[in-house]
Amino acid sequence: MPIKKICCIGAGYVGGPTCSVIALKCPDITVTVVDLSQQRIDQWNSDKLPIYEPGLDDVVRQCRGVNLFFSTDINTAIREADLIFISVNTPTKTFGNGKGRAADLKYVEGAARMIAEVADSSKIVVEKSTVPVRAAESISNILTANTFNKPNVKFQILSNPEFLAEGTAINDLLFADRVLIGGEDSEEGQAAIEELCQVYERWLPRKNILTTNTWSSELSKLAANAFLASRISSINSLSAVCEATGADVSEVARAVGLDSRIGPKFLQASIGFGGSCFQKDILNLVYICEGLNLPEVATYWQQVIDMNEYQKSRFSAKVIESLFNTVTDKRITLLGFAFKKDTGDTRESPAIHVAKTLLDEGAQLSIYDPKVEHSQILDDLTHPYVTDEPEQVKKSITIHSDPYEATAGTHAIVICTEWDEFISYDYERIYEGMMKPAYVFDGRKILDHKNLQKIGFIVQTIGKRLVRNSPNRVWGSKVQA
Ligand code: NAD
Ligand code: UDX
């Protein structure tokens, strides 16, 4: 029977965009996205969606109230659905066994228990969340053990991990490189896979839909993120070598990436990767390997995280060292707070690491980001992980809505996110308003460094030694023609 009603549990960065695109491409399917958070659902039903994602507003506007619904009535949505996506968060555990590494599956388990309690007909249950290998087995056990008194209710569990990246989610969903569906090798399992294939086939060629066994699908998601992150850690490790030798990491990345076996993507050296997925999923992989008694494999992947920590610390240390080894009471501007451009998400953002280091050293921070909510920045920087003196932090940061105000009177600008708008600012004007010597630390390698030097800035970046400004440039004066 073709799928007519879909319920998605979890209206977050994955559930919202994914189901909006499914609704857009499958007008005959009713898609209901549910969440425990009333506030989140209210935002999905308002003009200001809870997440910023280019193109998302348009899709939601076209489908909402037609075949796309956002609701907190989880029970009704589960009961009516033929297929249920579990798209809840799977953060790293912060306590108990596996603290700091294992994935916390309490939300997945909570979703499975709700399905078991409410379902009165058979369902296909799809793991959309990123989970450890064999999580489908736990979901299946919970569902079966809690429906023994409903003999007519059967479940098929599929793994269908999501590969979208934030900031490009709509495009990634509309033109996915591949969709991965894992399921049981039984007749019922294959039938369930086929039903989900038919949903995606409405807009993706069949050859892009890959079917595997459940465990391969679950592991492939962790593997893909580990591979992607390892490329960033690899190029970041080489950025340190470049700074020490005079090589330029962008030139190295280009030369390496032109080898068709390597390819050019994900070789952008940076202040380190952030986001809710890479670190969490690699830590999870490391934990799984340790549990499987594969310590060498665990150590191998742990190194990707360690290198990322090193890169963030190295960059923050460079800022302090360049500012005469003291930033106490100096005003420093962070441009960008999101973990990457085109999103308002700050989870694991390297900007938090940079801000914490500078605050610990007594700096006064001015922060500007085009999309991150001010309250989010404040929450991140007063979080117990960052400080045990939140009131002091509040006194040390000013959050701005205008980049020119944010840079006025500061000693240094630190680029933490690669927002396009940062490239086109009037840096002459910014320079005039800053303390001298005026520094730019380009943690994303996006600015025109030669031009900045010409204006008078002292510029530092990742993976490249920049020659100091010409001596005839006097601080505070205009460049001589
Ligand atoms: P999120 O935190 O943005 O959203 C999860 C939502 O689930 C929250 O709104 C939460 O309130 C809700 N929730 C939790 N338990 C619930 C329950 N029992 N019933 C109803 N709602 C419940 O998380 P996200 O970024 O969308 O990630 C979801 C999953 O997708 C994670 O496993 C993540 O690893 C994976 N993933 C994320 C991305 C990404 O770019 N963010 C990409 C691929 C995969
Ligand atoms: C990632 C995966 O790309 C996606 O497939 C998965 O579904 C979720 O996790 P996301 O974290 O949203 O997506 O963004 P991504 O584009 O992968 O960037 C992650 C981090 O790496 C960002 O902080 C980004 O700035 C950084 N990055 C990315 C680099 O530092 N250099 C690069 O070359 C690419």
Coordinates of C-alpha atoms in Angstrom, one line a residue, residues 126-382:
V126 CA 12.2 5.0 10.1
E127 CA 15.4 6.1 12.0
K128 CA 16.2 9.4 10.5
S129 CA 18.3 10.5 13.5
T130 CA 22.0 9.5 13.5
V131 CA 22.4 6.6 15.8
P132 CA 25.0 4.0 16.8
V133 CA 25.2 0.8 14.8
R134 CA 22.4 -1.7 15.8
A135 CA 20.2 1.0 17.3
A136 CA 17.4 -0.3 15.1
E137 CA 17.5 -3.5 17.1
S138 CA 16.8 -1.6 20.3
I139 CA 14.0 0.3 18.7
S140 CA 12.5 -2.9 17.5
N141 CA 12.8 -4.5 20.9
I142 CA 11.0 -1.6 22.6
L143 CA 8.2 -1.6 20.0
T144 CA 7.7 -5.4 20.1
A145 CA 7.9 -5.7 23.9
N146 CA 5.4 -2.9 24.4
T147 CA 2.8 -4.1 21.8
F148 CA 2.5 -7.8 22.9
N149 CA -1.1 -7.1 23.6
K150 CA -1.8 -5.8 20.1
P151 CA -1.2 -8.8 17.8
N152 CA -2.4 -6.9 14.7
V153 CA 0.2 -4.2 15.1
K154 CA 3.5 -4.9 13.4
F155 CA 6.5 -2.7 12.8
Q156 CA 9.2 -2.6 10.2
I157 CA 12.2 -0.6 11.2
L158 CA 14.2 1.1 8.5
S159 CA 17.4 3.1 8.7
N160 CA 17.3 6.2 6.5
P161 CA 20.1 8.6 7.7
E162 CA 20.1 12.2 6.6
F163 CA 23.0 13.7 4.8
L164 CA 21.9 17.3 4.5
A165 CA 24.3 20.0 5.6
E166 CA 22.9 23.1 7.3
G167 CA 22.9 26.3 5.1
T168 CA 22.4 24.2 2.0
A169 CA 19.7 21.8 3.3
I170 CA 17.0 22.5 0.7
N171 CA 19.3 22.1 -2.2
D172 CA 20.9 19.0 -0.6
L173 CA 17.4 17.5 -0.2
L174 CA 16.2 18.4 -3.6
F175 CA 19.3 17.2 -5.4
A176 CA 20.6 14.5 -3.0
D177 CA 23.8 12.7 -4.1
R178 CA 22.2 9.7 -2.6
V179 CA 19.4 8.5 -0.3
L180 CA 20.4 5.5 1.8
I181 CA 17.7 3.1 3.1
G182 CA 18.6 0.1 5.2
G183 CA 16.2 -2.6 6.2
E184 CA 15.7 -6.2 7.0
D185 CA 16.5 -8.9 4.5
S186 CA 13.0 -10.4 4.9
E187 CA 10.0 -10.1 2.5
E188 CA 8.4 -7.6 4.9
G189 CA 11.6 -5.7 5.3
Q190 CA 12.1 -5.4 1.5
A191 CA 8.5 -4.3 1.1
A192 CA 9.0 -1.5 3.6
I193 CA 12.2 -0.4 1.8
E194 CA 10.3 -0.3 -1.4
E195 CA 7.5 1.9 0.1
L196 CA 10.1 4.4 1.3
C197 CA 11.9 4.3 -2.0
Q198 CA 8.7 5.3 -3.7
V199 CA 8.5 8.4 -1.6
Y200 CA 12.0 9.6 -2.7
E201 CA 11.5 8.4 -6.3
R202 CA 9.0 11.3 -6.8
W203 CA 11.9 13.6 -7.2
L204 CA 15.2 11.6 -7.2
P205 CA 16.4 9.1 -9.8
R206 CA 16.2 5.5 -8.6
K207 CA 20.0 5.1 -9.2
N208 CA 20.5 7.7 -6.4
I209 CA 18.6 5.6 -3.9
L210 CA 20.8 3.0 -2.3
T211 CA 19.4 0.1 -0.3
T212 CA 21.5 -1.9 2.2
N213 CA 21.1 -3.9 5.3
T214 CA 20.2 -2.0 8.4
W215 CA 23.6 -2.0 10.1
S216 CA 25.5 -0.9 6.9
S217 CA 23.1 2.0 6.6
E218 CA 23.6 3.1 10.3
L219 CA 27.3 2.7 10.1
S220 CA 27.6 4.5 6.7
K221 CA 26.2 7.7 8.3
L222 CA 28.8 7.7 11.0
A223 CA 31.5 6.8 8.4
A224 CA 30.5 9.6 6.0
N225 CA 30.8 12.2 8.8
A226 CA 34.0 10.8 10.0
F227 CA 35.5 10.9 6.4
L228 CA 34.4 14.5 5.9
A229 CA 35.7 15.7 9.2
S230 CA 39.0 13.8 8.7
R231 CA 39.6 15.8 5.5
I232 CA 39.2 19.0 7.4
S233 CA 41.5 17.9 10.2
S234 CA 44.0 16.7 7.5
I235 CA 44.1 20.1 5.8
N236 CA 44.1 21.9 9.2
S237 CA 47.1 19.9 10.3
L238 CA 48.9 20.9 7.2
S239 CA 48.0 24.5 7.8
A240 CA 50.3 24.4 10.8
V241 CA 53.1 23.1 8.7
C242 CA 52.4 25.9 6.1
E243 CA 52.6 28.6 8.8
A244 CA 55.9 27.2 10.0
T245 CA 57.5 26.8 6.5
G246 CA 56.1 29.5 4.3
A247 CA 53.9 27.2 2.2
D248 CA 50.4 28.4 1.6
V249 CA 47.6 26.0 2.6
S250 CA 45.2 27.2 -0.1
E251 CA 47.8 26.4 -2.8
V252 CA 48.5 23.0 -1.2
A253 CA 44.8 22.3 -1.0
R254 CA 44.3 23.2 -4.7
A255 CA 47.3 21.1 -5.8
V256 CA 46.2 18.1 -3.7
G257 CA 42.5 18.5 -4.6
L258 CA 43.1 18.5 -8.4
D259 CA 44.0 14.8 -8.1
S260 CA 40.7 13.3 -9.2
R261 CA 41.1 10.6 -6.6
I262 CA 41.1 13.2 -3.9
G263 CA 38.8 15.9 -5.2
P264 CA 38.6 19.6 -4.2
K265 CA 35.8 19.6 -1.7
F266 CA 36.1 19.9 2.1
L267 CA 39.7 21.0 1.9
Q268 CA 39.2 24.5 3.2
A269 CA 41.5 25.1 6.2
S270 CA 39.7 26.9 9.0
I271 CA 39.7 27.6 12.7
G272 CA 38.2 24.1 13.1
F273 CA 35.0 22.4 12.2
G274 CA 31.9 22.9 14.3
G275 CA 28.2 21.9 14.1
S276 CA 26.1 19.5 15.9
C277 CA 27.2 16.4 13.9
F278 CA 30.9 15.9 13.2
Q279 CA 32.2 15.8 16.8
K280 CA 29.2 14.0 18.2
D281 CA 29.2 11.3 15.5
I282 CA 33.0 10.7 15.6
L283 CA 32.9 10.5 19.4
N284 CA 30.1 8.0 19.0
L285 CA 32.2 6.0 16.5
V286 CA 35.2 6.0 18.8
Y287 CA 33.0 4.8 21.7
I288 CA 31.5 2.0 19.6
C289 CA 35.1 0.9 18.5
E290 CA 36.2 0.8 22.1
G291 CA 33.2 -1.3 23.0
L292 CA 34.0 -3.7 20.2
N293 CA 37.6 -4.0 21.6
L294 CA 39.1 -2.2 18.6
P295 CA 41.3 0.3 20.4
E296 CA 43.5 1.1 17.3
V297 CA 40.5 2.0 15.3
A298 CA 39.2 4.1 18.1
T299 CA 42.5 6.0 18.5
Y300 CA 42.6 6.6 14.7
W301 CA 39.3 8.4 14.6
Q302 CA 39.8 10.2 18.0
Q303 CA 42.8 11.9 16.3
V304 CA 40.4 13.8 14.0
I305 CA 38.8 15.3 17.1
D306 CA 42.1 16.0 18.8
M307 CA 43.4 17.8 15.7
N308 CA 40.3 19.9 15.6
E309 CA 40.8 20.9 19.3
Y310 CA 44.4 21.7 18.5
Q311 CA 43.4 23.9 15.6
K312 CA 40.9 25.9 17.6
S313 CA 43.4 26.4 20.4
R314 CA 46.2 27.2 18.0
F315 CA 44.2 29.9 16.4
S316 CA 43.0 31.5 19.7
A317 CA 46.6 31.4 21.0
K318 CA 47.8 33.1 17.8
V319 CA 45.3 36.0 18.4
I320 CA 46.6 36.5 22.0
E321 CA 50.2 36.2 21.1
S322 CA 49.9 38.7 18.2
L323 CA 48.2 41.2 20.5
F324 CA 51.5 41.5 22.5
N325 CA 50.5 38.5 24.6
T326 CA 47.9 40.3 26.5
V327 CA 44.2 40.9 25.7
T328 CA 43.2 42.0 29.2
D329 CA 40.7 44.8 28.9
K330 CA 41.3 45.0 25.1
R331 CA 38.2 45.2 23.0
I332 CA 38.1 42.5 20.3
T333 CA 35.4 42.0 17.7
L334 CA 34.2 38.6 16.7
L335 CA 32.6 38.7 13.2
G336 CA 30.5 35.6 13.0
F337 CA 29.2 33.3 15.7
A338 CA 27.4 30.6 13.7
F339 CA 29.4 27.3 13.1
K340 CA 29.2 28.1 9.3
K341 CA 27.6 30.6 7.0
D342 CA 24.0 30.6 6.0
T343 CA 22.7 29.2 9.3
G344 CA 21.8 30.6 12.7
D345 CA 23.0 27.4 14.4
T346 CA 25.8 27.8 17.0
R347 CA 26.1 24.2 18.2
E348 CA 29.8 23.4 18.7
S349 CA 30.7 26.6 16.9
P350 CA 34.4 27.3 17.0
A351 CA 33.5 30.9 17.8
I352 CA 32.5 29.7 21.2
H353 CA 36.0 28.3 21.8
V354 CA 37.6 31.5 20.6
A355 CA 35.3 33.7 22.7
K356 CA 35.9 31.6 25.8
T357 CA 39.7 31.7 25.4
L358 CA 39.6 35.5 25.0
L359 CA 37.2 36.0 27.9
D360 CA 39.4 33.8 30.1
E361 CA 42.2 36.2 29.3
G362 CA 40.1 39.2 30.3
A363 CA 39.2 40.6 26.9
Q364 CA 36.1 42.7 26.2
L365 CA 34.2 41.2 23.3
S366 CA 32.0 42.8 20.7
I367 CA 30.1 40.2 18.7
Y368 CA 28.2 40.4 15.5
D369 CA 26.5 37.7 13.5
P370 CA 24.0 38.3 10.7
K371 CA 21.6 35.5 11.7
V372 CA 22.4 34.2 15.3
E373 CA 19.9 35.5 17.8
H374 CA 21.4 37.7 20.5
S375 CA 19.9 35.5 23.2
Q376 CA 21.6 32.5 21.7
I377 CA 25.0 34.1 21.9
L378 CA 24.4 35.0 25.5
D379 CA 23.2 31.5 26.4
D380 CA 26.2 29.9 24.7
L381 CA 28.7 32.2 26.5
T382 CA 27.2 31.9 29.9

